[in-house]
Amino acid sequence: MDAQRRAGLGLALGLWAGAGRAAAPQRLTVAAYPKLDAIVRAAVPAWTARHPGVEVEVISREMNDHHTAMITALSTGSHLPDLMALEVGYVGRFAQGRGLFDLRQAPCQAERLRERFVPYTWGQASNRRGELVALPSDIGPGTLLYRQDLLARAGLKAEDLNGSWAGYVAAGREIRRQTGAYLLAHARDMKDILIRTGVQDGEGLYFSQDNRVLVNTPRFQRAFELARQVRAEGLDAKVYNWSSDWTEGFRRGLIATQMIGAWLVGFMGSWLAPKTRGLWRAAQLPEGAFAAYGGSFYALPAKGDPARRALAWDFMQDLTLNKTLLLDAFQTHDIFPALVDTFEDPFFDEPVAFLGGQRARHLWREAARRITPVAVHRQDAFADEVINTELDKVLTRGKDIASALGDAERLLQTRAAR
């Protein structure tokens, strides 16, 4: 623990003790989800050794159950943990309310930590009031994963895939013709990446800083057009991410590429398609695009017990600033750290066995540094559902793109006004 943290924690606990409160709380509660729960538990022994008499209880739930429980706890002010993990999409939902503690305030004063994290994550953790409501722990740099063996059979190279979006689609035609494999799992994947590119600094995916709806714009029009082209040419397998057909597509070599966060490589190697080890490679996204895909944060509830806030903040700093802990999580769980202090570690130079020995972490590190900050909004999850529904109408019913985006815009304008 650095001198500043020791002094701040000691002062805070001393003041509370002087006010007649217990000098050291006996239990600190942390709510998390897999795989963050494992990282929290790994951090506990060293942290509690520095805080004798304090026990850390880790409450672990599956991703959706965890966030449902946090929504309920924040809205009712009951059963609040001292510290909670949040997926980036939920940070946006919670940030605009008053449920999360502003980390710029004492005892945290976290604004001083800005330069230690990947720049775009700071915007994700801040709201329109300028409050900082969370600290990032891990990120998901977008990447293009592709089957090297299928490209070779089609007479193609990686440059044919990621030079441009037009080139990516053209390569898909050749892959389909020569190998029978689909270019990608679902045309929606095209949309998911394209709407994340070209976002203006400080704006969100779906809403501007002044709450304007951004879906009826050239960014979304191009995403819908390319997704429709992929579907019309029979280049997508029409299977959704995380479905059994998606998994089988990877295992049987029926899906040639996947655009998603770099974290998928760990899942592929451990349980999605471990027998395809060595067949995959990674590249940057087409046309010089850099996009974020997922990430995790830690936050303090605003109505949490003030007598434990300094301890919770101290533990949060371990989870987000402890270079050794974060690198261990990267090596063990393939969780890419948000802390830039880790970026020069030799682990980034090591070959990735699942990717045929490629030093892919160099690509992901570059992507992380070049991703544009994208503001989060409390209605992002709802907007994502609306856009996916309208895209499905375009792909399966032939709905006109202008009408689809216009309908989405009107619905989101109504929701944003609430």
XYZ file of N, CA and C in Angstrom, residues 228-413:
558
model
N -27.350 -6.139 -44.254
C -28.320 -6.623 -45.238
C -27.616 -7.276 -46.420
N -26.485 -6.712 -46.860
C -25.746 -7.286 -47.983
C -25.216 -8.675 -47.634
N -24.670 -8.808 -46.444
C -24.160 -10.101 -46.000
C -25.265 -11.150 -45.993
N -26.443 -10.770 -45.495
C -27.560 -11.711 -45.462
C -28.039 -12.031 -46.883
N -28.145 -11.029 -47.730
C -28.645 -11.239 -49.094
C -27.735 -12.166 -49.889
N -26.436 -12.126 -49.610
C -25.497 -12.952 -50.356
C -25.253 -14.303 -49.689
N -25.988 -14.590 -48.619
C -25.865 -15.891 -47.970
C -24.536 -16.110 -47.284
N -23.950 -15.043 -46.728
C -22.622 -15.139 -46.133
C -22.635 -15.322 -44.618
N -23.814 -15.239 -43.997
C -23.862 -15.463 -42.547
C -24.626 -16.747 -42.243
N -24.238 -17.387 -41.153
C -24.837 -18.672 -40.786
C -26.188 -18.525 -40.102
N -26.597 -17.309 -39.830
C -27.890 -17.013 -39.184
C -27.986 -17.636 -37.789
N -26.873 -17.655 -37.067
C -26.880 -18.184 -35.704
C -26.415 -17.085 -34.758
N -27.045 -17.046 -33.603
C -26.750 -15.993 -32.633
C -25.604 -16.402 -31.708
N -24.870 -15.383 -31.255
C -23.800 -15.620 -30.295
C -24.316 -16.354 -29.060
N -23.506 -17.295 -28.585
C -23.746 -18.082 -27.376
C -24.808 -19.161 -27.544
N -25.305 -19.348 -28.764
C -26.231 -20.453 -29.008
C -25.436 -21.732 -29.256
N -26.121 -22.878 -29.177
C -25.446 -24.149 -29.437
C -25.002 -24.240 -30.895
N -25.769 -23.642 -31.802
C -25.389 -23.658 -33.221
C -24.134 -22.815 -33.458
N -24.012 -21.747 -32.714
C -22.813 -20.898 -32.792
C -21.580 -21.696 -32.373
N -21.691 -22.368 -31.258
C -20.586 -23.189 -30.768
C -20.231 -24.289 -31.767
N -21.247 -24.960 -32.299
C -20.995 -26.020 -33.272
C -20.363 -25.475 -34.542
N -20.756 -24.278 -34.926
C -20.161 -23.661 -36.102
C -18.666 -23.470 -35.960
N -18.224 -23.076 -34.769
C -16.798 -22.940 -34.516
C -16.115 -24.303 -34.513
N -16.733 -25.246 -33.832
C -16.096 -26.556 -33.688
C -15.969 -27.308 -34.999
N -16.914 -27.101 -35.903
C -16.927 -27.841 -37.172
C -16.349 -27.048 -38.337
N -15.812 -25.873 -38.058
C -15.194 -25.089 -39.123
C -16.184 -24.511 -40.106
N -17.403 -24.208 -39.639
C -18.438 -23.663 -40.515
C -18.511 -22.142 -40.465
N -17.792 -21.524 -39.524
C -17.767 -20.070 -39.376
C -16.318 -19.625 -39.482
N -16.034 -18.755 -40.462
C -14.649 -18.405 -40.768
C -14.117 -17.261 -39.933
N -14.980 -16.340 -39.501
C -14.504 -15.183 -38.747
C -15.493 -14.839 -37.636
N -14.989 -14.123 -36.650
C -15.833 -13.600 -35.581
C -15.252 -12.269 -35.119
N -16.073 -11.227 -35.165
C -15.662 -9.908 -34.672
C -16.270 -9.702 -33.292
N -15.402 -9.542 -32.294
C -15.877 -9.506 -30.909
C -14.716 -9.028 -30.046
N -14.892 -9.027 -28.724
C -13.813 -8.656 -27.827
C -12.722 -9.714 -27.785
N -11.499 -9.278 -27.508
C -10.359 -10.198 -27.471
C -10.525 -11.286 -26.425
N -11.383 -11.057 -25.452
C -11.595 -12.050 -24.400
C -12.159 -13.375 -24.922
N -12.739 -13.360 -26.142
C -13.329 -14.600 -26.653
C -12.271 -15.687 -26.849
N -11.028 -15.281 -27.094
C -9.974 -16.277 -27.321
C -9.854 -17.209 -26.124
N -9.951 -16.661 -24.923
C -9.894 -17.499 -23.733
C -11.043 -18.482 -23.665
N -12.247 -18.014 -24.000
C -13.412 -18.895 -24.004
C -13.288 -19.976 -25.073
N -12.774 -19.577 -26.244
C -12.619 -20.554 -27.329
C -11.680 -21.676 -26.911
N -10.579 -21.295 -26.285
C -9.582 -22.287 -25.919
C -9.985 -23.168 -24.761
N -10.826 -22.639 -23.862
C -11.161 -23.403 -22.664
C -12.397 -24.283 -22.829
N -13.424 -23.789 -23.567
C -14.633 -24.614 -23.635
C -15.448 -24.466 -24.923
N -15.331 -23.354 -25.627
C -16.158 -23.211 -26.833
C -15.699 -24.126 -27.963
N -14.410 -24.091 -28.269
C -13.898 -24.893 -29.393
C -12.434 -25.232 -29.168
N -12.100 -25.919 -28.066
C -10.691 -26.169 -27.742
C -9.949 -26.999 -28.793
N -10.660 -27.844 -29.522
C -9.989 -28.686 -30.518
C -9.599 -27.914 -31.773
N -9.990 -26.651 -31.862
C -9.562 -25.831 -33.004
C -8.314 -25.034 -32.664
N -7.684 -25.363 -31.572
C -6.440 -24.708 -31.160
C -5.424 -24.714 -32.301
N -4.843 -23.572 -32.562
C -3.831 -23.432 -33.606
C -4.377 -23.056 -34.961
N -5.691 -23.155 -35.150
C -6.297 -22.857 -36.448
C -6.714 -21.392 -36.585
N -6.852 -20.706 -35.456
C -7.326 -19.331 -35.474
C -6.179 -18.328 -35.425
N -6.447 -17.145 -35.949
C -5.538 -16.013 -35.845
C -6.359 -14.770 -35.522
N -5.673 -13.706 -35.115
C -6.338 -12.435 -34.806
C -5.796 -11.327 -35.700
N -6.660 -10.364 -35.982
C -6.268 -9.183 -36.755
C -7.052 -7.990 -36.226
N -6.621 -6.803 -36.618
C -7.423 -5.630 -36.294
C -8.706 -5.667 -37.119
N -9.693 -4.930 -36.664
C -10.969 -4.864 -37.371
C -10.790 -4.208 -38.739
N -11.684 -4.490 -39.684
C -11.553 -3.928 -41.030
C -11.564 -2.402 -41.046
N -10.861 -1.880 -42.041
C -10.889 -0.454 -42.384
C -10.372 0.449 -41.261
N -9.421 -0.075 -40.480
C -8.835 0.739 -39.423
C -9.770 1.049 -38.282
N -10.790 0.235 -38.088
C -11.749 0.469 -37.007
C -11.164 -0.013 -35.674
N -11.499 0.704 -34.630
C -11.129 0.301 -33.269
C -12.363 0.462 -32.403
N -12.773 -0.615 -31.761
C -14.024 -0.598 -31.018
C -13.889 -1.396 -29.731
N -14.606 -0.943 -28.714
C -14.627 -1.650 -27.432
C -15.787 -2.624 -27.415
N -15.569 -3.755 -26.779
C -16.604 -4.776 -26.712
C -16.591 -5.395 -25.319
N -17.301 -4.766 -24.396
C -17.382 -5.279 -23.043
C -16.353 -4.662 -22.114
N -16.432 -5.030 -20.855
C -15.530 -4.519 -19.838
C -16.206 -4.551 -18.478
N -15.392 -4.518 -17.421
C -15.925 -4.595 -16.063
C -15.408 -3.449 -15.210
N -16.220 -3.063 -14.224
C -15.913 -1.951 -13.332
C -16.257 -2.351 -11.904
N -15.733 -1.570 -10.957
C -16.129 -1.682 -9.559
C -16.699 -0.344 -9.103
N -17.722 -0.409 -8.255
C -18.393 0.796 -7.784
C -18.768 0.655 -6.323
N -18.990 1.806 -5.677
C -19.460 1.857 -4.294
C -20.888 2.375 -4.280
N -21.806 1.736 -3.571
C -23.176 2.262 -3.482
C -23.208 3.553 -2.672
N -23.954 4.537 -3.154
C -24.031 5.824 -2.465
C -24.620 5.694 -1.067
N -25.537 4.731 -0.889
C -26.179 4.546 0.414
C -25.513 3.449 1.232
N -24.314 3.048 0.820
C -23.590 2.066 1.607
C -23.176 2.640 2.948
N -22.814 1.774 3.863
C -22.443 2.197 5.220
C -21.187 3.055 5.175
N -21.261 4.343 5.556
C -20.080 5.216 5.523
C -18.938 4.705 6.390
N -19.263 3.949 7.437
C -18.225 3.432 8.324
C -17.338 2.397 7.655
N -17.775 1.860 6.522
C -16.954 0.874 5.808
C -16.476 1.398 4.455
N -16.814 2.624 4.119
C -16.492 3.131 2.781
C -14.987 3.237 2.540
N -14.238 3.695 3.531
C -12.794 3.814 3.339
C -12.152 2.452 3.098
N -12.609 1.439 3.840
C -12.093 0.093 3.611
C -12.498 -0.429 2.233
N -13.749 -0.205 1.851
C -14.209 -0.655 0.533
C -13.416 0.020 -0.576
N -13.154 1.301 -0.402
C -12.365 2.040 -1.398
C -10.938 1.498 -1.457
N -10.373 1.189 -0.303
C -9.023 0.640 -0.285
C -8.972 -0.698 -1.017
N -9.984 -1.536 -0.809
C -10.018 -2.825 -1.494
C -10.261 -2.627 -2.992
N -11.106 -1.667 -3.356
C -11.327 -1.391 -4.771
C -10.023 -0.999 -5.465
N -9.187 -0.242 -4.784
C -7.913 0.137 -5.380
C -7.027 -1.076 -5.615
N -7.062 -2.035 -4.697
C -6.319 -3.273 -4.931
C -6.816 -3.970 -6.193
N -8.120 -4.017 -6.380
C -8.720 -4.739 -7.510
C -8.493 -4.045 -8.842
N -8.208 -2.753 -8.830
C -8.075 -2.010 -10.089
C -6.670 -1.469 -10.350
N -5.844 -1.382 -9.304
C -4.517 -0.771 -9.443
C -3.370 -1.719 -9.139
N -3.672 -2.889 -8.618
C -2.633 -3.845 -8.257
C -2.155 -4.565 -9.521
N -1.009 -4.163 -10.003
C -0.490 -4.680 -11.269
C -0.319 -6.193 -11.247
N 0.203 -6.713 -10.154
C 0.416 -8.154 -10.057
C -0.897 -8.916 -10.115
N -1.886 -8.430 -9.382
C -3.197 -9.087 -9.370
C -3.826 -9.064 -10.759
N -3.753 -7.938 -11.436
C -4.366 -7.808 -12.754
C -3.661 -8.674 -13.792
N -2.350 -8.740 -13.723
C -1.618 -9.584 -14.672
C -1.870 -11.062 -14.409
N -2.008 -11.426 -13.131
C -2.369 -12.817 -12.812
C -3.734 -13.161 -13.405
N -4.687 -12.217 -13.304
C -6.019 -12.444 -13.871
C -5.955 -12.551 -15.390
N -5.090 -11.756 -16.002
C -4.909 -11.792 -17.453
C -4.374 -13.158 -17.874
N -3.379 -13.650 -17.150
C -2.771 -14.924 -17.506
C -3.682 -16.113 -17.202
N -4.447 -15.999 -16.121
C -5.281 -17.122 -15.694
C -6.634 -17.151 -16.390
N -7.236 -15.970 -16.566
C -8.614 -15.900 -17.050
C -8.760 -15.174 -18.392
N -7.635 -14.732 -18.995
C -7.683 -13.973 -20.250
C -8.519 -12.704 -20.117
N -8.443 -12.070 -18.958
C -9.162 -10.822 -18.710
C -8.196 -9.668 -18.932
N -8.416 -8.910 -19.999
C -7.483 -7.868 -20.446
C -7.563 -6.670 -19.498
N -6.440 -6.266 -18.877
C -6.493 -5.208 -17.865
C -6.699 -3.820 -18.457
N -7.419 -2.984 -17.707
C -7.617 -1.587 -18.096
C -6.482 -0.699 -17.621
N -5.652 -1.190 -16.719
C -4.564 -0.421 -16.133
C -3.391 -0.356 -17.103
N -3.036 0.854 -17.543
C -1.966 0.983 -18.536
C -0.605 0.631 -17.952
N -0.473 0.642 -16.622
C 0.788 0.240 -15.999
C 1.168 -1.183 -16.378
N 0.209 -1.985 -16.756
C 0.484 -3.384 -17.091
C 0.969 -3.570 -18.523
N 0.822 -2.565 -19.365
C 0.956 -2.766 -20.808
C 2.367 -3.091 -21.285
N 3.377 -2.800 -20.485
C 4.745 -3.114 -20.899
C 5.262 -4.400 -20.269
N 4.389 -5.137 -19.623
C 4.805 -6.398 -19.027
C 5.182 -7.400 -20.119
N 6.196 -8.230 -19.890
C 6.612 -9.217 -20.901
C 5.516 -10.170 -21.337
N 4.459 -10.323 -20.530
C 3.377 -11.239 -20.912
C 2.740 -10.822 -22.231
N 2.742 -9.533 -22.534
C 2.179 -9.070 -23.798
C 2.989 -9.572 -24.994
N 4.244 -9.925 -24.762
C 5.102 -10.396 -25.853
C 5.009 -11.900 -26.073
N 4.374 -12.599 -25.158
C 4.338 -14.048 -25.261
C 3.383 -14.516 -26.361
N 3.732 -15.607 -27.045
C 2.832 -16.149 -28.074
C 1.564 -16.718 -27.461
N 0.479 -16.615 -28.197
C -0.811 -17.166 -27.757
C -0.995 -18.516 -28.446
N -0.947 -19.583 -27.661
C -0.955 -20.928 -28.238
C -2.214 -21.195 -29.054
N -3.370 -20.754 -28.563
C -4.609 -21.014 -29.291
C -4.591 -20.366 -30.669
N -3.843 -19.266 -30.793
C -3.753 -18.550 -32.070
C -2.500 -18.948 -32.839
N -2.070 -20.180 -32.674
C -0.931 -20.680 -33.450
C 0.377 -20.005 -33.116
N 0.513 -19.500 -31.885
C 1.749 -18.842 -31.479
C 1.826 -17.381 -31.859
N 0.762 -16.826 -32.384
C 0.738 -15.406 -32.752
C 0.875 -14.542 -31.490
N 1.624 -13.452 -31.594
C 1.743 -12.497 -30.483
C 0.608 -11.468 -30.593
N -0.593 -11.960 -30.390
C -1.798 -11.177 -30.655
C -2.029 -10.068 -29.634
N -1.432 -10.197 -28.453
C -1.674 -9.161 -27.434
C -1.109 -7.812 -27.864
N -0.139 -7.816 -28.766
C 0.346 -6.550 -29.322
C -0.778 -5.828 -30.058
N -1.547 -6.583 -30.844
C -2.675 -6.005 -31.583
C -3.710 -5.438 -30.624
N -4.030 -6.201 -29.599
C -5.089 -5.794 -28.676
C -4.662 -4.598 -27.833
N -3.388 -4.537 -27.496
C -2.869 -3.382 -26.755
C -2.973 -2.122 -27.603
N -2.609 -2.240 -28.879
C -2.730 -1.079 -29.775
C -4.187 -0.650 -29.902
N -5.086 -1.620 -30.056
C -6.507 -1.294 -30.173
C -7.000 -0.583 -28.916
N -6.598 -1.081 -27.745
C -7.037 -0.479 -26.488
C -6.630 0.985 -26.397
N -5.459 1.298 -26.882
C -4.969 2.670 -26.819
C -5.654 3.587 -27.824
N -6.222 3.011 -28.874
C -6.771 3.830 -29.958
C -8.294 3.901 -29.978
N -8.947 3.209 -29.087
C -10.408 3.253 -29.042
C -10.870 4.618 -28.560
N -11.850 5.173 -29.254
C -12.396 6.481 -28.900
C -13.324 6.343 -27.696
N -13.231 7.286 -26.739
C -14.164 7.235 -25.605
C -15.616 7.308 -26.080
N -16.452 6.447 -25.545
C -17.867 6.413 -25.883
C -18.670 6.552 -24.587
N -19.486 7.596 -24.531
C -20.279 7.834 -23.319
C -21.367 6.769 -23.184
N -21.647 6.387 -21.961
C -22.718 5.428 -21.716
C -23.991 6.177 -21.331
N -25.125 5.527 -21.524
C -26.425 6.145 -21.274
C -27.312 5.121 -20.578
N -28.190 5.577 -19.722
C -29.021 4.644 -18.954
C -29.968 3.841 -19.836
N -30.234 4.313 -21.070
C -31.139 3.589 -21.966
C -30.400 2.769 -23.025
N -29.083 2.579 -22.879
C -28.321 1.848 -23.889
C -28.842 0.421 -24.088
N -29.151 -0.270 -23.002
C -29.624 -1.657 -23.127
C -30.945 -1.713 -23.893
N -31.845 -0.785 -23.588
C -33.118 -0.744 -24.302
C -32.890 -0.391 -25.774
N -32.007 0.567 -26.028
C -31.717 0.962 -27.410
C -31.138 -0.200 -28.201
N -30.303 -0.993 -27.565
C -29.720 -2.159 -28.235
C -30.818 -3.132 -28.659
N -31.803 -3.352 -27.796
C -32.923 -4.236 -28.129
C -33.729 -3.678 -29.303
N -33.964 -2.373 -29.278
C -34.750 -1.741 -30.344
C -34.034 -1.875 -31.684
N -32.742 -1.585 -31.693
C -31.986 -1.657 -32.940
C -31.911 -3.090 -33.456
N -31.712 -4.050 -32.588
C -31.673 -5.453 -33.020
C -33.017 -5.892 -33.595
N -34.100 -5.434 -32.991
C -35.430 -5.774 -33.504
C -35.635 -5.207 -34.897
N -35.241 -3.954 -35.082
C -35.412 -3.328 -36.394
C -34.500 -3.955 -37.441
N -33.294 -4.325 -37.044
C -32.410 -4.988 -38.003
C -32.994 -6.333 -38.413
N -33.548 -7.073 -37.473
C -34.171 -8.355 -37.819
C -35.308 -8.172 -38.821
N -36.055 -7.087 -38.675
C -37.129 -6.812 -39.630
C -36.570 -6.527 -41.018
N -35.412 -5.876 -41.069
C -34.757 -5.616 -42.354
C -34.265 -6.919 -42.969
N -33.656 -7.765 -42.143
C -33.039 -8.989 -42.648
C -34.046 -10.063 -43.016
N -35.125 -10.176 -42.252
C -36.050 -11.297 -42.453
C -37.347 -10.909 -43.157
N -37.724 -9.635 -43.077
C -38.988 -9.212 -43.681
C -38.819 -8.229 -44.826
N -37.570 -7.817 -45.054
C -37.323 -6.881 -46.140
C -37.732 -5.454 -45.844
N -37.835 -5.101 -44.581
C -38.217 -3.735 -44.222
C -37.182 -2.748 -44.733
N -37.626 -1.624 -45.207
C -36.738 -0.587 -45.703
C -35.879 -0.046 -44.562
N -34.593 0.165 -44.827
C -33.678 0.603 -43.781
C -34.057 1.974 -43.243
N -34.418 2.887 -44.121
C -34.800 4.225 -43.662
C -36.005 4.166 -42.734
N -36.968 3.310 -43.066
C -38.145 3.164 -42.205
C -37.768 2.527 -40.875
N -36.896 1.531 -40.923
C -36.481 0.846 -39.693
C -35.781 1.807 -38.741
N -34.847 2.592 -39.259
C -34.123 3.520 -38.399
C -35.010 4.672 -37.944
N -35.939 5.084 -38.802
C -36.882 6.123 -38.401
C -37.786 5.663 -37.276
N -38.250 4.417 -37.359
C -39.106 3.872 -36.299
C -38.320 3.738 -34.995
N -37.067 3.282 -35.109
C -36.234 3.163 -33.913
C -35.987 4.526 -33.284
N -35.742 5.507 -34.114
C -35.487 6.864 -33.613
C -36.682 7.398 -32.838
N -37.877 7.229 -33.382
C -39.075 7.753 -32.713
C -39.309 7.051 -31.364
N -39.116 5.747 -31.326
C -39.317 5.010 -30.080
C -38.299 5.443 -29.029
N -37.047 5.621 -29.444
C -36.023 6.010 -28.492
C -36.157 7.457 -28.045
N -36.677 8.301 -28.917
C -36.945 9.677 -28.502
C -37.966 9.715 -27.377
